[in-house]
Amino acid sequence: MSHKRTTLVAALLIAASTAGFAAANGSAPASFSVPLQSIDQVVTARFGSLDLQTIAEEDALREASGQPMRFAIAHDSTVDARNGGSWESKGGQSVWRYRVQADNAASLNFGFTHFRLPPSAQVYIYASKDHAQLAGPYSAATHNALGQLWTPIIAASDVVIELDVASGERDQVELVLGKINQGYRGFGTQSKGYVQPALNLTGEGKSACSPDAIRSGSCNMDVACLDPSDPWNNPRRSVGAYTIAGTDTCTGSLVNNTANDRSMLFMTASHCNVVANPAGIVVYWNYESPTCRLPGSGASGTPVTRPNTTSSGSTFLGRTRNPFNSGDCTNGAVCSDNTVVRLNGTPDPAWNLYWAGWDRSATGAVCTPGPNPNSDVGECAAIHHPGVDEKRITFVEQNFEVGGISGGTNTHWHAYWDPTPPILPGIPAPQPPSLPPGVTEPGSSGSPLYNASQHFVGVLSGGPSSCGATGANLSDFYGQLAVAWEGEGTAATRMKDWLDPSNTGATAIDGIGMSPFTFALSPTSVSVCNTTNSAAINLAATYDQGFSNPVNLTATGNPAPSTAGFAPATLTPPTAASVLTLGGLSGVAPGSYTVVVTGTSGSDVVNKNLPLTVAAALSGSMNLQSPADGATSVGTSPTLTWAALTGAASYTVEVATDAVFANIVVSQAGVTGTSHVATGLNPSTTYYWRVKPTNGCGDGTVSATFSFTTANIICHAPSPALAIPDGNATGVNDTITLTDTSVLTGLTVSIKAAHTWVGDLKFTLSKDAATSALIDRPGVPASTFGCSGNDYDVILDDAAGSPVETACAATAPAITGTLSPNAPGLAPFTGLSLAGTWTLNVSDNAGGDTGSLTEWCLIPQLAPSDVIFKDGFETP
């Protein structure tokens, strides 16, 4: 910390944590660990703010006319790693970096128009300030026939491109940055002030449900609302959001073919114009909310974090004509808007993708909901990424009708959305009596429509639906696979050649998973004592629709002289349960092992690792480390640490107010590390603590007892950090409840928060009838959006000379030091009892930037004069 604090206050904010962030394969850029020149010395490209008003008007026109959603503006570049950027050499390694800054950008992504690397080279893309945002590594294995690479977005306005290569191979690098794409909305982010105007446009494209046109409408239903056994979970895994050349965005889906070969066939809409740059596609898989949010609620309209699971690049295979382009759609009978590409690369098995089955019937699907309002059986559905946000499912309750959109004539399925969607079991309680109808939005274009058998039948072109639509407007149009099957009679204009390469003539086929089966183990790890002879593990298999082949089970890696056997050793669907027994464990040497459980069916293989720990009885004594025995002025959320004991698998930590532990206030079992944060302690109190080790053989000897005394500081650090809802003036509350009845003669407060635009935030402290907005959007109203810096690490004291409302440092934390709070400050709390519940409300009053509350503290003054407590953490 650059500023000096009093010894009392220093105890509040002493803890700082650092984390190393790794890329998808566990590696990290060299600059994260090798000392290089400051990032501020790296060659930098700088771009000013975009004309958001003009861009928003253009976007409204584009979407109304059926064009794909745009989220970024492209800048041309000619930067070549051979003669641009910054090179440094350390030992036998060379590092090239190039920095890009764009004012107020919601995101940045890049297109390398020439990409060829030697074996040792790796390229990374990461946010300059937040290394957690990291894409890559991209290597020689990333090469494709077109020699291009288009990257996922980094949600930051300041980004570094880094190339690490062995110095001996540096002259083999061919890396040309051709496009820099400055994002202003999408993937849950937006530039300040982006709002599409109400132009009263008419058109057959899609309409957004939110005024800022970046959040998917809250009326939509998360795919997480599906019951785990629901068959819609299969095509759910087929669907991905994608970008094209870093700017335009639609939805698409994997489809199966009659060879069942898991070819990366990806269907989308022709009007998304993938044909213009198939190498530029980047598909985001598994972009979903992890939980079901109630449709129609504020939470349902809050974007979630995007994943880093992406496929990059494709090969164009075929398309039918775009109904929105009169120059392309010269014969309305063939303008069914279907495009198929083959995505590059082999997907990671952990993505658990699915290739949906299809039905090319020319008869409209029957969509008939059953009598159970809590079931989707019999309904048809669309799965899509509205607003380029998390994946949603929208149901159809009546049969598809033949129709057309724009220049298409009888080329589309007209799907009417269910006005009373099923209240699925996953909808959070208390479940409402009804739900708002789901729809599609910009970003949904190209998404799949499925019949009631979960078979793909067409892609979204457009239509009138948006949240709140009723009647005929509660519907959309999907280009028929039936029309696209024969197309115009050539491989480049029909789907038949790619979906039925064996020329079977099939009219419908089922889907297939990355593996048509998988299984789970319970427990997921085993810990036993070396006096125990056996352990049993339950195996539960799940199968894709239509899979009926036997699965043979084996186990390897179990330590000698143990044995491993299954009952039964072969599972034939629908039988799905087996028991693995590990025997002879009493003869195994103590240690940690990994048993690999394998299921095999033909060429399909699934492996699961089962960690096995064989323990011996614990011996030796525990050694406590900190706080030291008899320590004083300890914080109310201290980190208790101890030395590891050989052979211990976990520890139980106890804290009490008496030396015989009759009044235990903290008891935490199962601690696998050598530290634990004891929260909720009272100030000015003596505590006693001890630690007990445990492994598969039982408990070891309990440690000696240490004592410590807390200072007059009361802190709460939410764990995990408390997320602050973006653009939500209601905000979120965190509380501290106390029993000390002492009367306050004064109060100081400290706040720590991570946020990418501190001028968005308002902090309000309340107790009983007293309330005060201690911080109210620093920099507002002097500017529209206030201080644009990152993070709070501030102490609020009525006696401080500088006001928090005008603070704004250029580097993080932007709000820091000891500052006076917003009026009336902390005076309303003088004279109150410390006892009771203290509430800190944090609200984010502008969209597009996010963050969390990490810690806040009360420093009460309970006597006429200030008392300075020695805490051992004084700043120099």
mmCIF file with all atom_site columns, C-alpha atoms in Angstrom, residues 662-798:
data_model
loop_
_atom_site.group_PDB
_atom_site.id
_atom_site.type_symbol
_atom_site.label_atom_id
_atom_site.label_alt_id
_atom_site.label_comp_id
_atom_site.label_asym_id
_atom_site.label_entity_id
_atom_site.label_seq_id
_atom_site.pdbx_PDB_ins_code
_atom_site.Cartn_x
_atom_site.Cartn_y
_atom_site.Cartn_z
_atom_site.occupancy
_atom_site.B_iso_or_equiv
_atom_site.pdbx_formal_charge
_atom_site.auth_seq_id
_atom_site.auth_comp_id
_atom_site.auth_asym_id
_atom_site.auth_atom_id
_atom_site.pdbx_PDB_model_num
ATOM 1   C CA . ALA A 1 662 ? -16.821 -25.955 26.785  1.00 0.00 ? 662 ALA A CA 1
ATOM 2   C CA . ASN A 1 663 ? -18.031 -23.022 24.636  1.00 0.00 ? 663 ASN A CA 1
ATOM 3   C CA . ILE A 1 664 ? -16.884 -23.750 21.072  1.00 0.00 ? 664 ILE A CA 1
ATOM 4   C CA . VAL A 1 665 ? -17.714 -20.916 18.654  1.00 0.00 ? 665 VAL A CA 1
ATOM 5   C CA . VAL A 1 666 ? -15.952 -22.265 15.525  1.00 0.00 ? 666 VAL A CA 1
ATOM 6   C CA . SER A 1 667 ? -15.759 -25.930 14.536  1.00 0.00 ? 667 SER A CA 1
ATOM 7   C CA . GLN A 1 668 ? -14.678 -26.782 11.013  1.00 0.00 ? 668 GLN A CA 1
ATOM 8   C CA . ALA A 1 669 ? -13.935 -30.356 9.953   1.00 0.00 ? 669 ALA A CA 1
ATOM 9   C CA . GLY A 1 670 ? -12.534 -31.503 6.605   1.00 0.00 ? 670 GLY A CA 1
ATOM 10  C CA . VAL A 1 671 ? -9.965  -28.711 6.166   1.00 0.00 ? 671 VAL A CA 1
ATOM 11  C CA . THR A 1 672 ? -7.531  -30.112 3.602   1.00 0.00 ? 672 THR A CA 1
ATOM 12  C CA . GLY A 1 673 ? -4.972  -27.298 3.732   1.00 0.00 ? 673 GLY A CA 1
ATOM 13  C CA . THR A 1 674 ? -2.987  -25.922 6.633   1.00 0.00 ? 674 THR A CA 1
ATOM 14  C CA . SER A 1 675 ? -5.021  -22.783 7.311   1.00 0.00 ? 675 SER A CA 1
ATOM 15  C CA . HIS A 1 676 ? -8.563  -21.722 8.089   1.00 0.00 ? 676 HIS A CA 1
ATOM 16  C CA . VAL A 1 677 ? -10.241 -18.309 8.354   1.00 0.00 ? 677 VAL A CA 1
ATOM 17  C CA . ALA A 1 678 ? -12.239 -18.080 11.593  1.00 0.00 ? 678 ALA A CA 1
ATOM 18  C CA . THR A 1 679 ? -15.061 -15.624 10.912  1.00 0.00 ? 679 THR A CA 1
ATOM 19  C CA . GLY A 1 680 ? -17.635 -14.029 13.179  1.00 0.00 ? 680 GLY A CA 1
ATOM 20  C CA . LEU A 1 681 ? -15.430 -13.467 16.220  1.00 0.00 ? 681 LEU A CA 1
ATOM 21  C CA . ASN A 1 682 ? -16.150 -10.634 18.613  1.00 0.00 ? 682 ASN A CA 1
ATOM 22  C CA . PRO A 1 683 ? -13.786 -7.717  19.169  1.00 0.00 ? 683 PRO A CA 1
ATOM 23  C CA . SER A 1 684 ? -11.773 -7.337  22.386  1.00 0.00 ? 684 SER A CA 1
ATOM 24  C CA . THR A 1 685 ? -12.213 -11.017 23.302  1.00 0.00 ? 685 THR A CA 1
ATOM 25  C CA . THR A 1 686 ? -9.753  -13.774 24.233  1.00 0.00 ? 686 THR A CA 1
ATOM 26  C CA . TYR A 1 687 ? -10.111 -17.011 22.249  1.00 0.00 ? 687 TYR A CA 1
ATOM 27  C CA . TYR A 1 688 ? -8.500  -20.457 22.429  1.00 0.00 ? 688 TYR A CA 1
ATOM 28  C CA . TRP A 1 689 ? -7.849  -22.692 19.414  1.00 0.00 ? 689 TRP A CA 1
ATOM 29  C CA . ARG A 1 690 ? -6.592  -26.157 18.557  1.00 0.00 ? 690 ARG A CA 1
ATOM 30  C CA . VAL A 1 691 ? -6.330  -28.484 15.527  1.00 0.00 ? 691 VAL A CA 1
ATOM 31  C CA . LYS A 1 692 ? -6.943  -32.233 15.227  1.00 0.00 ? 692 LYS A CA 1
ATOM 32  C CA . PRO A 1 693 ? -5.508  -34.291 12.290  1.00 0.00 ? 693 PRO A CA 1
ATOM 33  C CA . THR A 1 694 ? -7.485  -37.048 10.569  1.00 0.00 ? 694 THR A CA 1
ATOM 34  C CA . ASN A 1 695 ? -6.946  -39.671 7.864   1.00 0.00 ? 695 ASN A CA 1
ATOM 35  C CA . GLY A 1 696 ? -8.520  -42.935 6.776   1.00 0.00 ? 696 GLY A CA 1
ATOM 36  C CA . CYS A 1 697 ? -7.346  -44.607 9.972   1.00 0.00 ? 697 CYS A CA 1
ATOM 37  C CA . GLY A 1 698 ? -9.057  -42.068 12.233  1.00 0.00 ? 698 GLY A CA 1
ATOM 38  C CA . ASP A 1 699 ? -7.982  -39.104 14.330  1.00 0.00 ? 699 ASP A CA 1
ATOM 39  C CA . GLY A 1 700 ? -4.463  -38.273 15.432  1.00 0.00 ? 700 GLY A CA 1
ATOM 40  C CA . THR A 1 701 ? -3.304  -36.426 18.539  1.00 0.00 ? 701 THR A CA 1
ATOM 41  C CA . VAL A 1 702 ? -4.876  -33.019 19.056  1.00 0.00 ? 702 VAL A CA 1
ATOM 42  C CA . SER A 1 703 ? -2.485  -30.078 19.045  1.00 0.00 ? 703 SER A CA 1
ATOM 43  C CA . ALA A 1 704 ? -1.593  -27.984 22.058  1.00 0.00 ? 704 ALA A CA 1
ATOM 44  C CA . THR A 1 705 ? -3.972  -25.078 22.751  1.00 0.00 ? 705 THR A CA 1
ATOM 45  C CA . PHE A 1 706 ? -3.037  -21.515 21.730  1.00 0.00 ? 706 PHE A CA 1
ATOM 46  C CA . SER A 1 707 ? -4.821  -18.301 22.737  1.00 0.00 ? 707 SER A CA 1
ATOM 47  C CA . PHE A 1 708 ? -5.199  -14.879 21.120  1.00 0.00 ? 708 PHE A CA 1
ATOM 48  C CA . THR A 1 709 ? -7.095  -11.676 21.872  1.00 0.00 ? 709 THR A CA 1
ATOM 49  C CA . THR A 1 710 ? -8.999  -9.777  19.186  1.00 0.00 ? 710 THR A CA 1
ATOM 50  C CA . ALA A 1 711 ? -8.706  -6.037  18.619  1.00 0.00 ? 711 ALA A CA 1
ATOM 51  C CA . ASN A 1 712 ? -11.560 -3.562  18.628  1.00 0.00 ? 712 ASN A CA 1
ATOM 52  C CA . ILE A 1 713 ? -12.156 -4.151  14.888  1.00 0.00 ? 713 ILE A CA 1
ATOM 53  C CA . ILE A 1 714 ? -15.130 -5.948  13.396  1.00 0.00 ? 714 ILE A CA 1
ATOM 54  C CA . CYS A 1 715 ? -14.736 -7.210  9.824   1.00 0.00 ? 715 CYS A CA 1
ATOM 55  C CA . HIS A 1 716 ? -16.735 -9.375  7.476   1.00 0.00 ? 716 HIS A CA 1
ATOM 56  C CA . ALA A 1 717 ? -15.252 -10.878 4.300   1.00 0.00 ? 717 ALA A CA 1
ATOM 57  C CA . PRO A 1 718 ? -18.024 -12.635 2.333   1.00 0.00 ? 718 PRO A CA 1
ATOM 58  C CA . SER A 1 719 ? -16.859 -16.024 1.085   1.00 0.00 ? 719 SER A CA 1
ATOM 59  C CA . PRO A 1 720 ? -17.108 -16.228 -1.822  1.00 0.00 ? 720 PRO A CA 1
ATOM 60  C CA . ALA A 1 721 ? -16.948 -12.499 -2.525  1.00 0.00 ? 721 ALA A CA 1
ATOM 61  C CA . LEU A 1 722 ? -20.444 -11.044 -2.740  1.00 0.00 ? 722 LEU A CA 1
ATOM 62  C CA . ALA A 1 723 ? -21.356 -10.374 -6.387  1.00 0.00 ? 723 ALA A CA 1
ATOM 63  C CA . ILE A 1 724 ? -22.879 -6.948  -7.009  1.00 0.00 ? 724 ILE A CA 1
ATOM 64  C CA . PRO A 1 725 ? -25.810 -7.168  -9.501  1.00 0.00 ? 725 PRO A CA 1
ATOM 65  C CA . ASP A 1 726 ? -24.966 -5.129  -12.600 1.00 0.00 ? 726 ASP A CA 1
ATOM 66  C CA . GLY A 1 727 ? -27.209 -2.153  -13.372 1.00 0.00 ? 727 GLY A CA 1
ATOM 67  C CA . ASN A 1 728 ? -29.482 -2.899  -10.401 1.00 0.00 ? 728 ASN A CA 1
ATOM 68  C CA . ALA A 1 729 ? -30.268 0.026   -8.091  1.00 0.00 ? 729 ALA A CA 1
ATOM 69  C CA . THR A 1 730 ? -31.738 -2.345  -5.472  1.00 0.00 ? 730 THR A CA 1
ATOM 70  C CA . GLY A 1 731 ? -28.309 -3.813  -4.934  1.00 0.00 ? 731 GLY A CA 1
ATOM 71  C CA . VAL A 1 732 ? -27.277 -6.520  -2.504  1.00 0.00 ? 732 VAL A CA 1
ATOM 72  C CA . ASN A 1 733 ? -26.951 -6.600  1.291   1.00 0.00 ? 733 ASN A CA 1
ATOM 73  C CA . ASP A 1 734 ? -24.226 -7.928  3.568   1.00 0.00 ? 734 ASP A CA 1
ATOM 74  C CA . THR A 1 735 ? -24.684 -7.955  7.354   1.00 0.00 ? 735 THR A CA 1
ATOM 75  C CA . ILE A 1 736 ? -22.721 -8.089  10.593  1.00 0.00 ? 736 ILE A CA 1
ATOM 76  C CA . THR A 1 737 ? -24.658 -9.044  13.743  1.00 0.00 ? 737 THR A CA 1
ATOM 77  C CA . LEU A 1 738 ? -23.156 -8.163  17.160  1.00 0.00 ? 738 LEU A CA 1
ATOM 78  C CA . THR A 1 739 ? -24.068 -8.747  20.792  1.00 0.00 ? 739 THR A CA 1
ATOM 79  C CA . ASP A 1 740 ? -21.797 -6.133  22.436  1.00 0.00 ? 740 ASP A CA 1
ATOM 80  C CA . THR A 1 741 ? -24.103 -3.504  24.015  1.00 0.00 ? 741 THR A CA 1
ATOM 81  C CA . SER A 1 742 ? -21.435 -0.799  24.290  1.00 0.00 ? 742 SER A CA 1
ATOM 82  C CA . VAL A 1 743 ? -22.523 2.670   23.139  1.00 0.00 ? 743 VAL A CA 1
ATOM 83  C CA . LEU A 1 744 ? -20.755 4.258   20.184  1.00 0.00 ? 744 LEU A CA 1
ATOM 84  C CA . THR A 1 745 ? -19.043 7.596   20.625  1.00 0.00 ? 745 THR A CA 1
ATOM 85  C CA . GLY A 1 746 ? -17.746 7.470   17.058  1.00 0.00 ? 746 GLY A CA 1
ATOM 86  C CA . LEU A 1 747 ? -17.335 5.131   14.101  1.00 0.00 ? 747 LEU A CA 1
ATOM 87  C CA . THR A 1 748 ? -14.931 4.552   11.213  1.00 0.00 ? 748 THR A CA 1
ATOM 88  C CA . VAL A 1 749 ? -15.681 2.169   8.319   1.00 0.00 ? 749 VAL A CA 1
ATOM 89  C CA . SER A 1 750 ? -13.437 0.497   5.746   1.00 0.00 ? 750 SER A CA 1
ATOM 90  C CA . ILE A 1 751 ? -14.568 -1.018  2.452   1.00 0.00 ? 751 ILE A CA 1
ATOM 91  C CA . LYS A 1 752 ? -12.857 -3.292  -0.053  1.00 0.00 ? 752 LYS A CA 1
ATOM 92  C CA . ALA A 1 753 ? -14.576 -3.988  -3.373  1.00 0.00 ? 753 ALA A CA 1
ATOM 93  C CA . ALA A 1 754 ? -13.436 -5.139  -6.793  1.00 0.00 ? 754 ALA A CA 1
ATOM 94  C CA . HIS A 1 755 ? -15.243 -3.364  -9.640  1.00 0.00 ? 755 HIS A CA 1
ATOM 95  C CA . THR A 1 756 ? -14.330 -2.244  -13.158 1.00 0.00 ? 756 THR A CA 1
ATOM 96  C CA . TRP A 1 757 ? -16.077 1.173   -12.897 1.00 0.00 ? 757 TRP A CA 1
ATOM 97  C CA . VAL A 1 758 ? -16.160 2.532   -9.365  1.00 0.00 ? 758 VAL A CA 1
ATOM 98  C CA . GLY A 1 759 ? -18.437 5.419   -10.319 1.00 0.00 ? 759 GLY A CA 1
ATOM 99  C CA . ASP A 1 760 ? -21.290 2.925   -10.710 1.00 0.00 ? 760 ASP A CA 1
ATOM 100 C CA . LEU A 1 761 ? -21.413 2.024   -7.025  1.00 0.00 ? 761 LEU A CA 1
ATOM 101 C CA . LYS A 1 762 ? -23.314 3.300   -4.020  1.00 0.00 ? 762 LYS A CA 1
ATOM 102 C CA . PHE A 1 763 ? -22.604 2.007   -0.480  1.00 0.00 ? 763 PHE A CA 1
ATOM 103 C CA . THR A 1 764 ? -25.251 2.554   2.206   1.00 0.00 ? 764 THR A CA 1
ATOM 104 C CA . LEU A 1 765 ? -24.748 1.634   5.873   1.00 0.00 ? 765 LEU A CA 1
ATOM 105 C CA . SER A 1 766 ? -27.799 1.024   8.074   1.00 0.00 ? 766 SER A CA 1
ATOM 106 C CA . LYS A 1 767 ? -28.537 0.024   11.645  1.00 0.00 ? 767 LYS A CA 1
ATOM 107 C CA . ASP A 1 768 ? -31.892 0.309   13.358  1.00 0.00 ? 768 ASP A CA 1
ATOM 108 C CA . ALA A 1 769 ? -33.449 3.563   12.071  1.00 0.00 ? 769 ALA A CA 1
ATOM 109 C CA . ALA A 1 770 ? -30.092 5.151   11.184  1.00 0.00 ? 770 ALA A CA 1
ATOM 110 C CA . THR A 1 771 ? -28.908 5.041   7.557   1.00 0.00 ? 771 THR A CA 1
ATOM 111 C CA . SER A 1 772 ? -26.295 6.871   5.509   1.00 0.00 ? 772 SER A CA 1
ATOM 112 C CA . ALA A 1 773 ? -25.119 6.594   1.879   1.00 0.00 ? 773 ALA A CA 1
ATOM 113 C CA . LEU A 1 774 ? -21.409 6.672   2.731   1.00 0.00 ? 774 LEU A CA 1
ATOM 114 C CA . ILE A 1 775 ? -20.334 6.499   -0.929  1.00 0.00 ? 775 ILE A CA 1
ATOM 115 C CA . ASP A 1 776 ? -22.680 7.652   -3.683  1.00 0.00 ? 776 ASP A CA 1
ATOM 116 C CA . ARG A 1 777 ? -21.177 7.110   -7.149  1.00 0.00 ? 777 ARG A CA 1
ATOM 117 C CA . PRO A 1 778 ? -17.893 9.055   -6.936  1.00 0.00 ? 778 PRO A CA 1
ATOM 118 C CA . GLY A 1 779 ? -17.621 11.557  -9.771  1.00 0.00 ? 779 GLY A CA 1
ATOM 119 C CA . VAL A 1 780 ? -21.407 11.874  -10.282 1.00 0.00 ? 780 VAL A CA 1
ATOM 120 C CA . PRO A 1 781 ? -23.016 14.339  -11.020 1.00 0.00 ? 781 PRO A CA 1
ATOM 121 C CA . ALA A 1 782 ? -19.853 16.122  -12.146 1.00 0.00 ? 782 ALA A CA 1
ATOM 122 C CA . SER A 1 783 ? -19.783 13.538  -14.961 1.00 0.00 ? 783 SER A CA 1
ATOM 123 C CA . THR A 1 784 ? -22.497 11.231  -16.273 1.00 0.00 ? 784 THR A CA 1
ATOM 124 C CA . PHE A 1 785 ? -20.922 7.935   -15.250 1.00 0.00 ? 785 PHE A CA 1
ATOM 125 C CA . GLY A 1 786 ? -18.446 9.033   -12.580 1.00 0.00 ? 786 GLY A CA 1
ATOM 126 C CA . CYS A 1 787 ? -14.966 7.716   -11.884 1.00 0.00 ? 787 CYS A CA 1
ATOM 127 C CA . SER A 1 788 ? -13.991 5.091   -14.452 1.00 0.00 ? 788 SER A CA 1
ATOM 128 C CA . GLY A 1 789 ? -11.213 3.474   -12.405 1.00 0.00 ? 789 GLY A CA 1
ATOM 129 C CA . ASN A 1 790 ? -11.094 0.042   -10.826 1.00 0.00 ? 790 ASN A CA 1
ATOM 130 C CA . ASP A 1 791 ? -11.635 -1.098  -7.223  1.00 0.00 ? 791 ASP A CA 1
ATOM 131 C CA . TYR A 1 792 ? -12.153 0.276   -3.702  1.00 0.00 ? 792 TYR A CA 1
ATOM 132 C CA . ASP A 1 793 ? -9.716  -0.059  -0.796  1.00 0.00 ? 793 ASP A CA 1
ATOM 133 C CA . VAL A 1 794 ? -10.812 2.858   1.357   1.00 0.00 ? 794 VAL A CA 1
ATOM 134 C CA . ILE A 1 795 ? -11.227 3.983   4.967   1.00 0.00 ? 795 ILE A CA 1
ATOM 135 C CA . LEU A 1 796 ? -14.130 6.330   5.669   1.00 0.00 ? 796 LEU A CA 1
ATOM 136 C CA . ASP A 1 797 ? -13.630 8.766   8.540   1.00 0.00 ? 797 ASP A CA 1
ATOM 137 C CA . ASP A 1 798 ? -15.700 11.900  9.157   1.00 0.00 ? 798 ASP A CA 1
#
